[in-house]
């Protein structure tokens, strides 16, 4: 069962880009951890202080390993230097994943495998 982390972290304008640049090695560390499928911290093109967080983990155990490890702990320490104004991250657990585009090539909100069941 996969887990997705999604959220936003807000910094004072002028701090975001420096915070992201300095986090590059920590992001690379996380990406190399077992079970990490995606680990992206990206600048919001519309809000000069906001960072979007997106992570995907293969399991809760692998996410827990990350949360207790040096990449996550290092990220907390690193980001604390840049005055976090707000942080809202959420975790989602899911057991069904399909492409947005169905076999007919059309984007759909419906799950094809559920319709077949």
mmCIF file of N, CA, C and O in Angstrom, residues 14-110:
data_model
loop_
_atom_site.group_PDB
_atom_site.id
_atom_site.type_symbol
_atom_site.label_atom_id
_atom_site.label_comp_id
_atom_site.label_asym_id
_atom_site.label_seq_id
_atom_site.Cartn_x
_atom_site.Cartn_y
_atom_site.Cartn_z
ATOM 1 N N UNK A 14 11.956 35.822 -0.526
ATOM 2 C CA UNK A 14 13.403 36.005 -0.529
ATOM 3 C C UNK A 14 14.146 34.856 0.127
ATOM 4 O O UNK A 14 15.343 34.683 -0.113
ATOM 5 N N UNK A 15 13.475 34.052 0.939
ATOM 6 C CA UNK A 15 14.123 32.918 1.606
ATOM 7 C C UNK A 15 13.916 31.597 0.860
ATOM 8 O O UNK A 15 14.724 30.686 0.984
ATOM 9 N N UNK A 16 12.831 31.493 0.123
ATOM 10 C CA UNK A 16 12.450 30.219 -0.489
ATOM 11 C C UNK A 16 13.533 29.641 -1.395
ATOM 12 O O UNK A 16 13.908 28.471 -1.256
ATOM 13 N N UNK A 17 14.027 30.425 -2.338
ATOM 14 C CA UNK A 17 14.957 29.883 -3.324
ATOM 15 C C UNK A 17 16.271 29.443 -2.689
ATOM 16 O O UNK A 17 16.836 28.413 -3.071
ATOM 17 N N UNK A 18 16.737 30.176 -1.700
ATOM 18 C CA UNK A 18 17.961 29.792 -0.995
ATOM 19 C C UNK A 18 17.731 28.510 -0.203
ATOM 20 O O UNK A 18 18.586 27.622 -0.178
ATOM 21 N N UNK A 19 16.566 28.406 0.432
ATOM 22 C CA UNK A 19 16.236 27.195 1.185
ATOM 23 C C UNK A 19 16.193 25.981 0.262
ATOM 24 O O UNK A 19 16.744 24.921 0.588
ATOM 25 N N UNK A 20 15.565 26.124 -0.890
ATOM 26 C CA UNK A 20 15.491 25.009 -1.846
ATOM 27 C C UNK A 20 16.862 24.630 -2.388
ATOM 28 O O UNK A 20 17.183 23.440 -2.491
ATOM 29 N N UNK A 21 17.658 25.613 -2.738
ATOM 30 C CA UNK A 21 18.990 25.328 -3.289
ATOM 31 C C UNK A 21 19.841 24.561 -2.274
ATOM 32 O O UNK A 21 20.538 23.614 -2.630
ATOM 33 N N UNK A 22 19.751 24.953 -1.022
ATOM 34 C CA UNK A 22 20.525 24.285 0.018
ATOM 35 C C UNK A 22 20.005 22.910 0.394
ATOM 36 O O UNK A 22 20.698 22.140 1.050
ATOM 37 N N UNK A 23 18.790 22.593 -0.026
ATOM 38 C CA UNK A 23 18.186 21.292 0.297
ATOM 39 C C UNK A 23 18.474 20.232 -0.757
ATOM 40 O O UNK A 23 18.113 19.075 -0.584
ATOM 41 N N UNK A 24 19.128 20.615 -1.825
ATOM 42 C CA UNK A 24 19.338 19.695 -2.959
ATOM 43 C C UNK A 24 19.972 18.362 -2.540
ATOM 44 O O UNK A 24 19.518 17.291 -2.950
ATOM 45 N N UNK A 25 21.025 18.385 -1.723
ATOM 46 C CA UNK A 25 21.682 17.136 -1.311
ATOM 47 C C UNK A 25 20.775 16.294 -0.408
ATOM 48 O O UNK A 25 20.798 15.066 -0.468
ATOM 49 N N UNK A 26 19.982 16.964 0.434
ATOM 50 C CA UNK A 26 19.061 16.226 1.312
ATOM 51 C C UNK A 26 17.961 15.557 0.488
ATOM 52 O O UNK A 26 17.537 14.434 0.796
ATOM 53 N N UNK A 27 17.496 16.236 -0.548
ATOM 54 C CA UNK A 27 16.494 15.649 -1.441
ATOM 55 C C UNK A 27 17.086 14.436 -2.154
ATOM 56 O O UNK A 27 16.438 13.386 -2.258
ATOM 57 N N UNK A 28 18.319 14.545 -2.612
ATOM 58 C CA UNK A 28 18.988 13.408 -3.259
ATOM 59 C C UNK A 28 19.133 12.236 -2.295
ATOM 60 O O UNK A 28 18.956 11.074 -2.682
ATOM 61 N N UNK A 29 19.437 12.520 -1.026
ATOM 62 C CA UNK A 29 19.532 11.455 -0.015
ATOM 63 C C UNK A 29 18.198 10.730 0.129
ATOM 64 O O UNK A 29 18.152 9.495 0.180
ATOM 65 N N UNK A 30 17.118 11.496 0.208
ATOM 66 C CA UNK A 30 15.787 10.894 0.360
ATOM 67 C C UNK A 30 15.442 10.041 -0.848
ATOM 68 O O UNK A 30 14.915 8.934 -0.710
ATOM 69 N N UNK A 31 15.737 10.542 -2.036
ATOM 70 C CA UNK A 31 15.439 9.788 -3.257
ATOM 71 C C UNK A 31 16.171 8.455 -3.313
ATOM 72 O O UNK A 31 15.701 7.511 -3.955
ATOM 73 N N UNK A 32 17.307 8.364 -2.641
ATOM 74 C CA UNK A 32 18.090 7.127 -2.636
ATOM 75 C C UNK A 32 17.638 6.144 -1.555
ATOM 76 O O UNK A 32 18.111 5.008 -1.523
ATOM 77 N N UNK A 33 16.723 6.541 -0.696
ATOM 78 C CA UNK A 33 16.272 5.668 0.391
ATOM 79 C C UNK A 33 15.358 4.562 -0.142
ATOM 80 O O UNK A 33 14.658 4.753 -1.146
ATOM 81 N N UNK A 34 15.339 3.422 0.555
ATOM 82 C CA UNK A 34 14.460 2.325 0.125
ATOM 83 C C UNK A 34 12.998 2.759 0.127
ATOM 84 O O UNK A 34 12.536 3.411 1.067
ATOM 85 N N UNK A 35 12.292 2.428 -0.930
ATOM 86 C CA UNK A 35 10.860 2.686 -1.008
ATOM 87 C C UNK A 35 10.467 4.072 -1.461
ATOM 88 O O UNK A 35 9.278 4.364 -1.578
ATOM 89 N N UNK A 36 11.429 4.937 -1.734
ATOM 90 C CA UNK A 36 11.108 6.296 -2.173
ATOM 91 C C UNK A 36 10.915 6.298 -3.688
ATOM 92 O O UNK A 36 11.854 6.058 -4.443
ATOM 93 N N UNK A 37 9.705 6.568 -4.123
ATOM 94 C CA UNK A 37 9.408 6.642 -5.562
ATOM 95 C C UNK A 37 9.543 8.069 -6.083
ATOM 96 O O UNK A 37 9.993 8.294 -7.189
ATOM 97 N N UNK A 38 9.092 9.031 -5.284
ATOM 98 C CA UNK A 38 9.150 10.442 -5.663
ATOM 99 C C UNK A 38 9.441 11.258 -4.413
ATOM 100 O O UNK A 38 8.934 10.958 -3.331
ATOM 101 N N UNK A 39 10.228 12.302 -4.588
ATOM 102 C CA UNK A 39 10.527 13.211 -3.480
ATOM 103 C C UNK A 39 10.850 14.548 -4.114
ATOM 104 O O UNK A 39 11.974 14.793 -4.550
ATOM 105 N N UNK A 40 9.841 15.387 -4.242
ATOM 106 C CA UNK A 40 10.007 16.651 -4.952
ATOM 107 C C UNK A 40 9.599 17.815 -4.068
ATOM 108 O O UNK A 40 8.499 17.827 -3.513
ATOM 109 N N UNK A 41 10.487 18.766 -3.965
ATOM 110 C CA UNK A 41 10.225 20.032 -3.295
ATOM 111 C C UNK A 41 10.394 21.083 -4.375
ATOM 112 O O UNK A 41 11.507 21.265 -4.889
ATOM 113 N N UNK A 42 9.310 21.769 -4.737
ATOM 114 C CA UNK A 42 9.360 22.682 -5.875
ATOM 115 C C UNK A 42 8.780 24.047 -5.521
ATOM 116 O O UNK A 42 7.840 24.157 -4.732
ATOM 117 N N UNK A 43 9.353 25.054 -6.153
ATOM 118 C CA UNK A 43 8.899 26.428 -5.956
ATOM 119 C C UNK A 43 7.559 26.641 -6.641
ATOM 120 O O UNK A 43 7.363 26.224 -7.783
ATOM 121 N N UNK A 44 6.636 27.275 -5.962
ATOM 122 C CA UNK A 44 5.344 27.637 -6.546
ATOM 123 C C UNK A 44 5.571 28.822 -7.488
ATOM 124 O O UNK A 44 6.080 29.852 -7.060
ATOM 125 N N UNK A 45 5.192 28.696 -8.758
ATOM 126 C CA UNK A 45 5.438 29.791 -9.693
ATOM 127 C C UNK A 45 4.540 31.009 -9.456
ATOM 128 O O UNK A 45 4.796 32.078 -10.013
ATOM 129 N N UNK A 46 3.512 30.871 -8.624
ATOM 130 C CA UNK A 46 2.571 31.967 -8.384
ATOM 131 C C UNK A 46 2.734 32.622 -7.013
ATOM 132 O O UNK A 46 2.191 33.691 -6.781
ATOM 133 N N UNK A 47 3.437 31.947 -6.107
ATOM 134 C CA UNK A 47 3.626 32.461 -4.751
ATOM 135 C C UNK A 47 5.121 32.431 -4.447
ATOM 136 O O UNK A 47 5.698 31.353 -4.264
ATOM 137 N N UNK A 48 5.778 33.569 -4.384
ATOM 138 C CA UNK A 48 7.238 33.610 -4.240
ATOM 139 C C UNK A 48 7.785 33.125 -2.900
ATOM 140 O O UNK A 48 8.994 33.016 -2.738
ATOM 141 N N UNK A 49 6.913 32.771 -1.970
ATOM 142 C CA UNK A 49 7.377 32.246 -0.693
ATOM 143 C C UNK A 49 7.033 30.784 -0.472
ATOM 144 O O UNK A 49 7.440 30.192 0.517
ATOM 145 N N UNK A 50 6.298 30.190 -1.399
ATOM 146 C CA UNK A 50 5.747 28.840 -1.182
ATOM 147 C C UNK A 50 6.546 27.747 -1.891
ATOM 148 O O UNK A 50 6.967 27.895 -3.024
ATOM 149 N N UNK A 51 6.669 26.617 -1.182
ATOM 150 C CA UNK A 51 7.251 25.392 -1.721
ATOM 151 C C UNK A 51 6.173 24.314 -1.669
ATOM 152 O O UNK A 51 5.470 24.176 -0.662
ATOM 153 N N UNK A 52 6.034 23.567 -2.763
ATOM 154 C CA UNK A 52 5.134 22.419 -2.785
ATOM 155 C C UNK A 52 5.942 21.154 -2.527
ATOM 156 O O UNK A 52 7.025 20.979 -3.091
ATOM 157 N N UNK A 53 5.402 20.314 -1.671
ATOM 158 C CA UNK A 53 6.046 19.058 -1.307
ATOM 159 C C UNK A 53 5.225 17.919 -1.896
ATOM 160 O O UNK A 53 4.002 17.888 -1.743
ATOM 161 N N UNK A 54 5.904 17.008 -2.585
ATOM 162 C CA UNK A 54 5.248 15.803 -3.088
ATOM 163 C C UNK A 54 6.204 14.640 -2.898
ATOM 164 O O UNK A 54 7.344 14.674 -3.371
ATOM 165 N N UNK A 55 5.740 13.629 -2.197
ATOM 166 C CA UNK A 55 6.535 12.422 -1.976
ATOM 167 C C UNK A 55 5.634 11.211 -2.206
ATOM 168 O O UNK A 55 4.438 11.272 -1.943
ATOM 169 N N UNK A 56 6.224 10.122 -2.672
ATOM 170 C CA UNK A 56 5.504 8.845 -2.761
ATOM 171 C C UNK A 56 6.421 7.764 -2.219
ATOM 172 O O UNK A 56 7.580 7.648 -2.630
ATOM 173 N N UNK A 57 5.868 6.979 -1.296
ATOM 174 C CA UNK A 57 6.608 5.907 -0.623
ATOM 175 C C UNK A 57 5.886 4.586 -0.838
ATOM 176 O O UNK A 57 4.653 4.540 -0.867
ATOM 177 N N UNK A 58 6.654 3.512 -0.953
ATOM 178 C CA UNK A 58 6.078 2.188 -1.179
ATOM 179 C C UNK A 58 5.301 1.663 0.021
ATOM 180 O O UNK A 58 4.372 0.877 -0.144
ATOM 181 N N UNK A 59 5.689 2.069 1.236
ATOM 182 C CA UNK A 59 5.023 1.531 2.425
ATOM 183 C C UNK A 59 5.209 2.468 3.614
ATOM 184 O O UNK A 59 6.088 3.343 3.618
ATOM 185 N N UNK A 60 4.394 2.247 4.630
ATOM 186 C CA UNK A 60 4.508 3.018 5.868
ATOM 187 C C UNK A 60 5.840 2.737 6.553
ATOM 188 O O UNK A 60 6.445 3.646 7.139
ATOM 189 N N UNK A 61 6.317 1.506 6.489
ATOM 190 C CA UNK A 61 7.601 1.177 7.115
ATOM 191 C C UNK A 61 8.746 1.957 6.468
ATOM 192 O O UNK A 61 9.627 2.465 7.160
ATOM 193 N N UNK A 62 8.719 2.069 5.149
ATOM 194 C CA UNK A 62 9.785 2.809 4.466
ATOM 195 C C UNK A 62 9.673 4.309 4.719
ATOM 196 O O UNK A 62 10.689 4.992 4.878
ATOM 197 N N UNK A 63 8.452 4.812 4.801
ATOM 198 C CA UNK A 63 8.271 6.219 5.167
ATOM 199 C C UNK A 63 8.773 6.459 6.583
ATOM 200 O O UNK A 63 9.456 7.452 6.855
ATOM 201 N N UNK A 64 8.486 5.557 7.501
ATOM 202 C CA UNK A 64 8.949 5.713 8.884
ATOM 203 C C UNK A 64 10.468 5.707 8.951
ATOM 204 O O UNK A 64 11.070 6.497 9.684
ATOM 205 N N UNK A 65 11.097 4.827 8.179
ATOM 206 C CA UNK A 65 12.562 4.792 8.105
ATOM 207 C C UNK A 65 13.081 6.170 7.685
ATOM 208 O O UNK A 65 14.039 6.687 8.245
ATOM 209 N N UNK A 66 12.441 6.767 6.681
ATOM 210 C CA UNK A 66 12.823 8.100 6.215
ATOM 211 C C UNK A 66 12.652 9.143 7.320
ATOM 212 O O UNK A 66 13.544 9.963 7.561
ATOM 213 N N UNK A 67 11.502 9.120 7.995
ATOM 214 C CA UNK A 67 11.202 10.121 9.021
ATOM 215 C C UNK A 67 12.173 10.068 10.203
ATOM 216 O O UNK A 67 12.386 11.071 10.886
ATOM 217 N N UNK A 68 12.763 8.903 10.435
ATOM 218 C CA UNK A 68 13.719 8.743 11.531
ATOM 219 C C UNK A 68 15.162 8.898 11.062
ATOM 220 O O UNK A 68 16.083 8.861 11.875
ATOM 221 N N UNK A 69 15.366 9.087 9.766
ATOM 222 C CA UNK A 69 16.707 9.067 9.203
ATOM 223 C C UNK A 69 17.328 10.427 8.967
ATOM 224 O O UNK A 69 16.726 11.482 9.216
ATOM 225 N N UNK A 70 18.550 10.421 8.454
ATOM 226 C CA UNK A 70 19.326 11.657 8.304
ATOM 227 C C UNK A 70 18.789 12.617 7.241
ATOM 228 O O UNK A 70 18.957 13.841 7.399
ATOM 229 N N UNK A 71 18.162 12.130 6.192
ATOM 230 C CA UNK A 71 17.645 13.046 5.164
ATOM 231 C C UNK A 71 16.528 13.915 5.746
ATOM 232 O O UNK A 71 16.528 15.135 5.577
ATOM 233 N N UNK A 72 15.579 13.291 6.425
ATOM 234 C CA UNK A 72 14.460 14.042 7.004
ATOM 235 C C UNK A 72 14.930 14.936 8.151
ATOM 236 O O UNK A 72 14.575 16.120 8.213
ATOM 237 N N UNK A 73 15.720 14.372 9.044
ATOM 238 C CA UNK A 73 16.196 15.163 10.185
ATOM 239 C C UNK A 73 17.066 16.324 9.697
ATOM 240 O O UNK A 73 16.981 17.441 10.218
ATOM 241 N N UNK A 74 17.866 16.073 8.678
ATOM 242 C CA UNK A 74 18.687 17.129 8.098
ATOM 243 C C UNK A 74 17.839 18.205 7.442
ATOM 244 O O UNK A 74 18.159 19.400 7.521
ATOM 245 N N UNK A 75 16.742 17.790 6.786
ATOM 246 C CA UNK A 75 15.850 18.756 6.150
ATOM 247 C C UNK A 75 15.205 19.656 7.203
ATOM 248 O O UNK A 75 15.117 20.874 7.012
ATOM 249 N N UNK A 76 14.760 19.077 8.295
ATOM 250 C CA UNK A 76 14.173 19.890 9.372
ATOM 251 C C UNK A 76 15.169 20.931 9.868
ATOM 252 O O UNK A 76 14.823 22.112 10.022
ATOM 253 N N UNK A 77 16.392 20.507 10.113
ATOM 254 C CA UNK A 77 17.420 21.422 10.605
ATOM 255 C C UNK A 77 17.733 22.495 9.562
ATOM 256 O O UNK A 77 17.812 23.689 9.885
ATOM 257 N N UNK A 78 17.875 22.080 8.318
ATOM 258 C CA UNK A 78 18.186 23.020 7.239
ATOM 259 C C UNK A 78 17.085 24.077 7.091
ATOM 260 O O UNK A 78 17.361 25.272 7.070
ATOM 261 N N UNK A 79 15.831 23.635 6.975
ATOM 262 C CA UNK A 79 14.733 24.566 6.723
ATOM 263 C C UNK A 79 14.492 25.520 7.883
ATOM 264 O O UNK A 79 14.028 26.646 7.680
ATOM 265 N N UNK A 80 14.820 25.082 9.099
ATOM 266 C CA UNK A 80 14.590 25.936 10.267
ATOM 267 C C UNK A 80 15.428 27.220 10.207
ATOM 268 O O UNK A 80 15.104 28.195 10.880
ATOM 269 N N UNK A 81 16.442 27.245 9.381
ATOM 270 C CA UNK A 81 17.279 28.442 9.233
ATOM 271 C C UNK A 81 16.610 29.545 8.413
ATOM 272 O O UNK A 81 17.101 30.667 8.365
ATOM 273 N N UNK A 82 15.486 29.214 7.736
ATOM 274 C CA UNK A 82 14.895 30.138 6.768
ATOM 275 C C UNK A 82 13.524 30.668 7.181
ATOM 276 O O UNK A 82 12.787 31.178 6.359
ATOM 277 N N UNK A 83 13.164 30.545 8.448
ATOM 278 C CA UNK A 83 11.920 31.076 9.002
ATOM 279 C C UNK A 83 10.692 30.512 8.293
ATOM 280 O O UNK A 83 10.138 31.118 7.375
ATOM 281 N N UNK A 84 10.281 29.348 8.714
ATOM 282 C CA UNK A 84 9.063 28.739 8.176
ATOM 283 C C UNK A 84 7.865 29.496 8.736
ATOM 284 O O UNK A 84 7.683 29.586 9.950
ATOM 285 N N UNK A 85 7.064 30.074 7.866
ATOM 286 C CA UNK A 85 5.869 30.818 8.276
ATOM 287 C C UNK A 85 4.673 29.896 8.472
ATOM 288 O O UNK A 85 3.824 30.134 9.322
ATOM 289 N N UNK A 86 4.608 28.855 7.659
ATOM 290 C CA UNK A 86 3.497 27.911 7.718
ATOM 291 C C UNK A 86 3.938 26.630 7.034
ATOM 292 O O UNK A 86 4.648 26.670 6.038
ATOM 293 N N UNK A 87 3.504 25.520 7.563
ATOM 294 C CA UNK A 87 3.763 24.224 6.930
ATOM 295 C C UNK A 87 2.521 23.366 7.105
ATOM 296 O O UNK A 87 2.035 23.195 8.222
ATOM 297 N N UNK A 88 2.008 22.886 6.004
ATOM 298 C CA UNK A 88 0.831 22.015 6.026
ATOM 299 C C UNK A 88 1.104 20.834 5.102
ATOM 300 O O UNK A 88 1.020 20.955 3.891
ATOM 301 N N UNK A 89 1.497 19.721 5.684
ATOM 302 C CA UNK A 89 1.742 18.512 4.900
ATOM 303 C C UNK A 89 0.786 17.426 5.367
ATOM 304 O O UNK A 89 0.476 17.311 6.548
ATOM 305 N N UNK A 90 0.316 16.666 4.398
ATOM 306 C CA UNK A 90 -0.667 15.630 4.666
ATOM 307 C C UNK A 90 -0.190 14.313 4.077
ATOM 308 O O UNK A 90 0.507 14.303 3.073
ATOM 309 N N UNK A 91 -0.592 13.196 4.702
ATOM 310 C CA UNK A 91 -0.260 11.883 4.156
ATOM 311 C C UNK A 91 -1.539 11.187 3.717
ATOM 312 O O UNK A 91 -2.583 11.320 4.364
ATOM 313 N N UNK A 92 -1.424 10.486 2.602
ATOM 314 C CA UNK A 92 -2.552 9.752 2.026
ATOM 315 C C UNK A 92 -2.111 8.317 1.769
ATOM 316 O O UNK A 92 -1.073 8.081 1.160
ATOM 317 N N UNK A 93 -2.907 7.390 2.216
ATOM 318 C CA UNK A 93 -2.636 5.969 1.993
ATOM 319 C C UNK A 93 -3.572 5.492 0.897
ATOM 320 O O UNK A 93 -4.763 5.811 0.897
ATOM 321 N N UNK A 94 -3.045 4.717 -0.052
ATOM 322 C CA UNK A 94 -3.919 4.223 -1.112
ATOM 323 C C UNK A 94 -3.512 2.837 -1.553
ATOM 324 O O UNK A 94 -2.370 2.418 -1.412
ATOM 325 N N UNK A 95 -4.492 2.129 -2.083
ATOM 326 C CA UNK A 95 -4.244 0.761 -2.527
ATOM 327 C C UNK A 95 -4.649 0.542 -3.980
ATOM 328 O O UNK A 95 -4.587 -0.575 -4.476
ATOM 329 N N UNK A 96 -5.045 1.592 -4.671
ATOM 330 C CA UNK A 96 -5.410 1.474 -6.084
ATOM 331 C C UNK A 96 -4.806 2.645 -6.834
ATOM 332 O O UNK A 96 -4.993 3.800 -6.461
ATOM 333 N N UNK A 97 -4.060 2.318 -7.883
ATOM 334 C CA UNK A 97 -3.413 3.350 -8.679
ATOM 335 C C UNK A 97 -3.563 2.969 -10.143
ATOM 336 O O UNK A 97 -3.289 1.832 -10.528
ATOM 337 N N UNK A 98 -4.026 3.930 -10.945
ATOM 338 C CA UNK A 98 -4.183 3.731 -12.379
ATOM 339 C C UNK A 98 -3.777 5.000 -13.113
ATOM 340 O O UNK A 98 -3.793 6.086 -12.544
ATOM 341 N N UNK A 99 -3.462 4.864 -14.386
ATOM 342 C CA UNK A 99 -3.175 6.059 -15.176
ATOM 343 C C UNK A 99 -4.420 6.929 -15.331
ATOM 344 O O UNK A 99 -5.551 6.432 -15.287
ATOM 345 N N UNK A 100 -4.213 8.228 -15.525
ATOM 346 C CA UNK A 100 -5.322 9.155 -15.759
ATOM 347 C C UNK A 100 -5.992 8.824 -17.094
ATOM 348 O O UNK A 100 -7.207 8.914 -17.229
ATOM 349 N N UNK A 101 -5.184 8.408 -18.075
ATOM 350 C CA UNK A 101 -5.721 8.089 -19.400
ATOM 351 C C UNK A 101 -6.078 6.614 -19.468
ATOM 352 O O UNK A 101 -5.268 5.745 -19.160
ATOM 353 N N UNK A 102 -7.316 6.331 -19.868
ATOM 354 C CA UNK A 102 -7.792 4.961 -19.982
ATOM 355 C C UNK A 102 -7.243 4.279 -21.226
ATOM 356 O O UNK A 102 -6.521 4.889 -22.025
ATOM 357 N N UNK A 103 -7.597 3.017 -21.424
ATOM 358 C CA UNK A 103 -7.111 2.274 -22.579
ATOM 359 C C UNK A 103 -7.526 2.904 -23.909
ATOM 360 O O UNK A 103 -6.891 2.684 -24.932
ATOM 361 N N UNK A 104 -8.578 3.717 -23.876
ATOM 362 C CA UNK A 104 -9.046 4.390 -25.096
ATOM 363 C C UNK A 104 -8.314 5.707 -25.357
ATOM 364 O O UNK A 104 -8.605 6.408 -26.323
ATOM 365 N N UNK A 105 -7.349 6.059 -24.469
ATOM 366 C CA UNK A 105 -6.584 7.284 -24.653
ATOM 367 C C UNK A 105 -7.264 8.537 -24.145
ATOM 368 O O UNK A 105 -6.776 9.646 -24.339
ATOM 369 N N UNK A 106 -8.402 8.390 -23.460
ATOM 370 C CA UNK A 106 -9.166 9.524 -22.960
ATOM 371 C C UNK A 106 -8.945 9.644 -21.447
ATOM 372 O O UNK A 106 -9.004 8.651 -20.720
ATOM 373 N N UNK A 107 -8.719 10.882 -20.976
ATOM 374 C CA UNK A 107 -8.567 11.120 -19.536
ATOM 375 C C UNK A 107 -9.886 10.842 -18.825
ATOM 376 O O UNK A 107 -10.960 11.217 -19.313
ATOM 377 N N UNK A 108 -9.805 10.169 -17.697
ATOM 378 C CA UNK A 108 -11.007 9.829 -16.949
ATOM 379 C C UNK A 108 -10.748 9.880 -15.441
ATOM 380 O O UNK A 108 -9.652 9.551 -14.993
ATOM 381 N N UNK A 109 -11.760 10.300 -14.690
ATOM 382 C CA UNK A 109 -11.689 10.283 -13.227
ATOM 383 C C UNK A 109 -12.077 8.904 -12.684
ATOM 384 O O UNK A 109 -11.821 8.592 -11.542
ATOM 385 N N UNK A 110 -12.689 8.105 -13.508
ATOM 386 C CA UNK A 110 -13.137 6.759 -13.103
ATOM 387 C C UNK A 110 -11.962 5.787 -13.083
ATOM 388 O O UNK A 110 -11.016 5.937 -13.842
#
